[in-house]
CSV table of C-alpha atoms in Angstrom, one decimal:
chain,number,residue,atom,x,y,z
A,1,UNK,CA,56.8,-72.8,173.1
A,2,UNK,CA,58.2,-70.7,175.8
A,3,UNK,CA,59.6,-72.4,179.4
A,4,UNK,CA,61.2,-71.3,182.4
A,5,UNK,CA,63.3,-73.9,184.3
A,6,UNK,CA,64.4,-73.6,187.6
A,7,UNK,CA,66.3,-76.9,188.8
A,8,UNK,CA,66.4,-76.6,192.2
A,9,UNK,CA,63.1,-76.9,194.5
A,10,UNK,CA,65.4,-76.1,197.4
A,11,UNK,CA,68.6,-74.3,198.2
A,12,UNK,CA,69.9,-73.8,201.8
A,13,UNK,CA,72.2,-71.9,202.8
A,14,UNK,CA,73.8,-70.2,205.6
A,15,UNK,CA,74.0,-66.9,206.5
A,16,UNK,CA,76.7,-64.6,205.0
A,17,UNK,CA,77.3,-67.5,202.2
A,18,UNK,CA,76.7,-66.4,198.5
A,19,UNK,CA,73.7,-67.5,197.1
A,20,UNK,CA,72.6,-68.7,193.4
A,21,UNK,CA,69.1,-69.4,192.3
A,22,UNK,CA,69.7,-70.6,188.8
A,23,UNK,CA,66.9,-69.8,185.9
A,24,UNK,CA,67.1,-71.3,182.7
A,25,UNK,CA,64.6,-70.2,179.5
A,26,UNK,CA,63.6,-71.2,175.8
A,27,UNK,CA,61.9,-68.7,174.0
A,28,UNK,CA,63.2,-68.0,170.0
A,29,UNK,CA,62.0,-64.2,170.7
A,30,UNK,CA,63.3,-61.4,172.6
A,31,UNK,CA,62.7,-62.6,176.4
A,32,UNK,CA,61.8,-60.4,179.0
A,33,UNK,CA,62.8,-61.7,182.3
A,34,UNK,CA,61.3,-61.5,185.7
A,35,UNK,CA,62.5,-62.5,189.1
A,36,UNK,CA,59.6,-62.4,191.5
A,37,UNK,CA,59.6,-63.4,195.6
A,38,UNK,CA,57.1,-64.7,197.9
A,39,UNK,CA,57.9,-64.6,201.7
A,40,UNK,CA,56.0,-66.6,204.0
A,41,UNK,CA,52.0,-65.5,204.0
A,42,UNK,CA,52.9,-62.4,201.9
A,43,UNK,CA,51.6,-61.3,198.4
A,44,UNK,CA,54.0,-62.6,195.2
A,45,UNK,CA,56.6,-59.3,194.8
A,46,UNK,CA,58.3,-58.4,191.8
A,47,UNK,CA,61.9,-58.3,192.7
A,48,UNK,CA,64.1,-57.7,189.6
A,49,UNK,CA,63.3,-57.2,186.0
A,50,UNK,CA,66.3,-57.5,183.2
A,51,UNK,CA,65.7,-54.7,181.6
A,52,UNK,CA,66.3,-52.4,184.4
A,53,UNK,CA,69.5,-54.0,185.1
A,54,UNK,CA,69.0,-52.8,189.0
A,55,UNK,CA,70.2,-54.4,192.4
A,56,UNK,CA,67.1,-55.0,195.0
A,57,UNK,CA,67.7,-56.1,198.5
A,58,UNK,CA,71.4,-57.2,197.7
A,59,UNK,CA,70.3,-59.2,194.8
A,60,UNK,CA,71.5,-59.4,191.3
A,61,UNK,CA,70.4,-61.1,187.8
A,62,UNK,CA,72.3,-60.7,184.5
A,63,UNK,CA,70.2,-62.0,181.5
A,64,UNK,CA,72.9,-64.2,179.2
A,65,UNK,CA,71.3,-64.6,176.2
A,66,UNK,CA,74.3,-67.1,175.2
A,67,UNK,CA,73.3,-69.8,177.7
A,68,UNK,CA,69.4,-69.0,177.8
A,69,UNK,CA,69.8,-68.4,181.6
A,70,UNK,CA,69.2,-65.7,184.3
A,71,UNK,CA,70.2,-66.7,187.4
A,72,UNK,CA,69.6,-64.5,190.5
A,73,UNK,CA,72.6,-64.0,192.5
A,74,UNK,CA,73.6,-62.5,195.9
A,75,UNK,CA,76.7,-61.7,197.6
A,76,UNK,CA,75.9,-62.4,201.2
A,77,UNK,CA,72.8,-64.6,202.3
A,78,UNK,CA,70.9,-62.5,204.8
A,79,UNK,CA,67.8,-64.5,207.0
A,80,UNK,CA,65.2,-62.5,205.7
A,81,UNK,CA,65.8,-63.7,202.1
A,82,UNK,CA,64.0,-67.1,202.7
A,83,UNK,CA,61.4,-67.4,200.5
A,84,UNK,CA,60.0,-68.5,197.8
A,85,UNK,CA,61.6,-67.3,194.2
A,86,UNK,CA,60.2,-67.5,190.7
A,87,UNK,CA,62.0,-66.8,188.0
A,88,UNK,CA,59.5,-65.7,185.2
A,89,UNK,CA,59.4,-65.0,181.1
A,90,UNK,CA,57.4,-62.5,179.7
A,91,UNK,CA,57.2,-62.0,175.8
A,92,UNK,CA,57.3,-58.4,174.0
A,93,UNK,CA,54.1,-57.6,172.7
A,94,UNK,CA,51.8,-60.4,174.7
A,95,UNK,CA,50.5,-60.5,178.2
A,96,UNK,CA,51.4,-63.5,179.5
A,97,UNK,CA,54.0,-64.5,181.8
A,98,UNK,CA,55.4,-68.0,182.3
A,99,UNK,CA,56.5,-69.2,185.8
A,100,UNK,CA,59.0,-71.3,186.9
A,101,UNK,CA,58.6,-74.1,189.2
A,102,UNK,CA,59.9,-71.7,191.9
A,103,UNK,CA,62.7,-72.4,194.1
A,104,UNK,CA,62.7,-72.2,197.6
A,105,UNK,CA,65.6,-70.4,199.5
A,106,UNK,CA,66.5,-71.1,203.4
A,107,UNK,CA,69.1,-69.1,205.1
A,108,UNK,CA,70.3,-70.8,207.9
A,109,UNK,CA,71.7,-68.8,211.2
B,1,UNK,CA,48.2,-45.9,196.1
B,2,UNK,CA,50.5,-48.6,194.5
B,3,UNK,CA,48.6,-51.7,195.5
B,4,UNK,CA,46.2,-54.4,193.9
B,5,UNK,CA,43.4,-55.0,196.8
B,6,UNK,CA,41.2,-58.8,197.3
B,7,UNK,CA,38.5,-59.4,198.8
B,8,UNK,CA,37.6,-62.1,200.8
B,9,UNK,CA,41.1,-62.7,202.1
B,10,UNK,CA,39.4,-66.6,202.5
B,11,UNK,CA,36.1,-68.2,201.3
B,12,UNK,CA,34.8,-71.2,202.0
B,13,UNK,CA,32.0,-72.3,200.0
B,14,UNK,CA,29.9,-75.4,198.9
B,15,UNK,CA,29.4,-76.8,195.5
B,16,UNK,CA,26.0,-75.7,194.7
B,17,UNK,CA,27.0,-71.8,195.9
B,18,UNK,CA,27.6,-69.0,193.8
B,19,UNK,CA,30.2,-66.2,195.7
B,20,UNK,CA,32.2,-63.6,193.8
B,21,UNK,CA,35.7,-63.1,193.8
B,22,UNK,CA,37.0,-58.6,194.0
B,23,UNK,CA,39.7,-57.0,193.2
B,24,UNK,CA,40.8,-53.2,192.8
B,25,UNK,CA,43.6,-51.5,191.7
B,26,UNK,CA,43.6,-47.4,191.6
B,27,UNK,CA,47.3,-47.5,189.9
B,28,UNK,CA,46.0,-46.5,186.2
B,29,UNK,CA,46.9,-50.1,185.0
B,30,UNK,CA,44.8,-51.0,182.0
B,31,UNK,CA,45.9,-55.0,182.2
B,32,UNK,CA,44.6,-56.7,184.8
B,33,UNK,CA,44.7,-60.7,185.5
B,34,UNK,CA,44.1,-63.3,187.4
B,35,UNK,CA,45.8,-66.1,188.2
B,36,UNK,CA,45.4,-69.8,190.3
B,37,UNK,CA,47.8,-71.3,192.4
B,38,UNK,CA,48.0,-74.4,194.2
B,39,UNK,CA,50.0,-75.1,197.4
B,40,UNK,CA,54.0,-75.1,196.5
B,41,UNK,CA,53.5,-74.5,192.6
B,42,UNK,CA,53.7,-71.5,190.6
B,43,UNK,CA,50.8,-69.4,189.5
B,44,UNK,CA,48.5,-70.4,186.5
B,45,UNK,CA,47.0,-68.0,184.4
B,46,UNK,CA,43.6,-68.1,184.2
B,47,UNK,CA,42.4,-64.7,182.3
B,48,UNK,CA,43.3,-61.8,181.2
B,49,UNK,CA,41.4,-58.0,181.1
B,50,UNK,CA,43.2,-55.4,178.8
B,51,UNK,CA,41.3,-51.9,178.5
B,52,UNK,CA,38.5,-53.7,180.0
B,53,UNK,CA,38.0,-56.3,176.8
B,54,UNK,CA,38.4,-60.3,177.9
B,55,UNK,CA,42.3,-61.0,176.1
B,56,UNK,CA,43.1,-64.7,177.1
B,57,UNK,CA,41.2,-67.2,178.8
B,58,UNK,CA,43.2,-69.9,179.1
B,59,UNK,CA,40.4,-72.7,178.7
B,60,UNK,CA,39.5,-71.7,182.3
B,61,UNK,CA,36.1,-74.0,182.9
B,62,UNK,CA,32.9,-72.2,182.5
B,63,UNK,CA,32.1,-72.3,186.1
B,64,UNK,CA,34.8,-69.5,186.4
B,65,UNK,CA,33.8,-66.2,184.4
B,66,UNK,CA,35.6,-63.2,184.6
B,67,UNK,CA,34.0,-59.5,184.5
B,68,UNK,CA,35.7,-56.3,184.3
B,69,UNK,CA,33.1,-53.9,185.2
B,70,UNK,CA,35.3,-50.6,184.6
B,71,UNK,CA,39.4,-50.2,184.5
B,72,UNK,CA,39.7,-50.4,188.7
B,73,UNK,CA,38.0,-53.3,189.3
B,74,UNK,CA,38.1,-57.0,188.2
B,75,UNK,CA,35.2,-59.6,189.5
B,76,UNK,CA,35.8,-63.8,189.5
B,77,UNK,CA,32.5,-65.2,189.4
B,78,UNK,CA,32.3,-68.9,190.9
B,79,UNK,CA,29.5,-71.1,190.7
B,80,UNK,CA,28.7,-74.9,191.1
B,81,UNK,CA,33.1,-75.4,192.0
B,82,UNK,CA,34.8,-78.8,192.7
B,83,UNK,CA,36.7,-79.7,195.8
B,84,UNK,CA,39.9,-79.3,193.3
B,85,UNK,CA,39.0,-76.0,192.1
B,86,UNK,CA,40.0,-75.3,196.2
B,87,UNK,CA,43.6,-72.5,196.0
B,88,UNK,CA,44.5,-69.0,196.4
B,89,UNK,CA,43.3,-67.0,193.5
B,90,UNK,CA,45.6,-63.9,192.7
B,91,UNK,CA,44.5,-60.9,191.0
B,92,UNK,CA,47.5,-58.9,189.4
B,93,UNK,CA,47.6,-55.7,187.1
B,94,UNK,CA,50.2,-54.2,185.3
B,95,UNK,CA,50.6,-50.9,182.9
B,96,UNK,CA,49.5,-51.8,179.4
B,97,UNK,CA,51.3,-55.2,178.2
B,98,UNK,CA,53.3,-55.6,181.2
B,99,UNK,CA,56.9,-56.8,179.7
B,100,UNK,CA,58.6,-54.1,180.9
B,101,UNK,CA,57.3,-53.5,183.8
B,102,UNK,CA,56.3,-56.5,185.4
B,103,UNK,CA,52.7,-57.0,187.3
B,104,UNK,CA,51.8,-56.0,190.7
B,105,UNK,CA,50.0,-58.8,192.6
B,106,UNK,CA,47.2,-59.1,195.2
B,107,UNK,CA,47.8,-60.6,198.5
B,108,UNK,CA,45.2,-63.5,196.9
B,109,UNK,CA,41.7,-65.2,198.1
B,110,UNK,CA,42.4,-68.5,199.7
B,111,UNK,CA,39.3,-70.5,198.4
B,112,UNK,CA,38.3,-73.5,199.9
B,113,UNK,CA,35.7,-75.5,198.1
B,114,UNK,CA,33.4,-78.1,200.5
C-alpha cells in the first residue's frame, strides 16, 4: 500500500528563516511525487512536481529515493508562503493520488 | 483557458433534497475527478472519469453518483445526504493519467447538509 507522511501539522517560522516541510513515502514502485498548496480561501495549486525538477516561488524539492522522502525546501521564508502544503504520491500508470496529512506553514513578520 | 470551474461555490441543502453538483474544464483533459474534503484534512478521492468511462469509485455511498456527460463537464449528483456528508467537494482534471503532470483543481463547492 502506498502512504505519504508528513510529521508536522505545523511549522512556524519567521520571515527570512529557511524553511523545511518534510514528506516522507512508501510505495515499492516508481513514485511520482507532488507538492501541492492551499492559501487561505483559495483552490488546492500544484506547486512542484519531481519530475520536472523546477524551482516555484523560491521553493525546492529533491526526490531521494534512498530515504523514501521529498521534503520541500526554501531558502528564505517570505509571508505569503503561509499556507497549507500537501505533499502527494502519484503511481505510473494509475489515477490516483495519495495525500498527506498536510502541513501547515506560518511565516511570522 | 487553464482552469477547472464549480458551481455552486456553496449549497445548503436538506436531507430529503436532490441538488447537482458542475464542473467544467475546456483544457482538453480526458481525467477528470472529484474529490471530498473535510475541514483541516487532506482531500479523499471519491471518483474518477477517464475518456468519459467511470475508473474508480472509491466505495463512495450510493447517494453520491457521478456523471460525465461529455469530456468538459463532470456532474455530482446528491440525494437524500447526511449532516456528515456536509464539506467542500473538489472537482480536478488532469491530461490522461495525470502522474506527470499533476491535476488542476477547482476552487470547490462548500456543501452544507441540514
Amino acid at each position: 500500500a502506498q502512504r505519504v507522511t508528513q510529521p508536522e501539522k505545523l511549522l512556524s517560522v519567521f520571515k527570512g528563516a529557511p524553511v523545511e516541510l518534510k514528506c516522507n513515502y512508501s510505495y515499492s514502485g516508481s513514485p511520482e511525487l507532488f507538492w501541492y498548496v492551499q492559501y487561505s480561501r483559495q483552490r488546492l495549486q500544484l506547486l512542484l512536481r519531481h519530475i520536472s525538477r523546477e524551482s516555484i516561488k523560491g521553493f525546492t524539492a529533491d526526490l531521494n529515493k534512498g530515504e523514501t522522502s521529498f521534503h520541500l525546501k526554501k531558502p528564505f521564508a517570505q509571508e505569503e508562503d503561509s499556507a497549507m502544503y500537501y505533499c502527494a504520491l502519484g503511481r505510473a500508470g494509475s489515477y490516483q493520488l495519495t495525500f498527506g496529512k498536510g502541513t501547515k506553514l506560518s511565516v511570522i513578520p | 483557458d487553464t482552469e477547472v470551474t464549480q458551481t455552486p461555490k456553496h449549497l445548503v441543502m436538506g436531507m430529503t433534497n436532490k441538488k447537482s453538483l458542475k464542473c467544467e474544464q475546456h483544457m482538453g483533459h480526458r481525467a477528470m475527478y472529484w474529490y471530498k474534503q473535510k475541514a483541516k484534512k487532506p482531500p479523499e478521492l471519491m471518483f474518477v472519469y477517464s475518456y468519459e468511462k467511470l475508473s474508480i469509485n472509491e466505495s463512495v455511498p450510493s447517494r453520491f453518483s457521478p456523471e460525465c456527460p461529455n469530456s468538459s463537464l463532470l456532474n455530482l449528483h446528491l440525494h437524500a445526504l447526511q449532516p456528515e456528508d456536509s464539506a467542500l467537494y473538489l472537482c480536478a482534471s488532469s491530461q490522461d493519467q495525470g502522474q506527470y503532470y499533476g491535476y488542476t483543481f477547482g476552487s470547490g463547492t462548500r456543501l452544507t447538509v441540514v
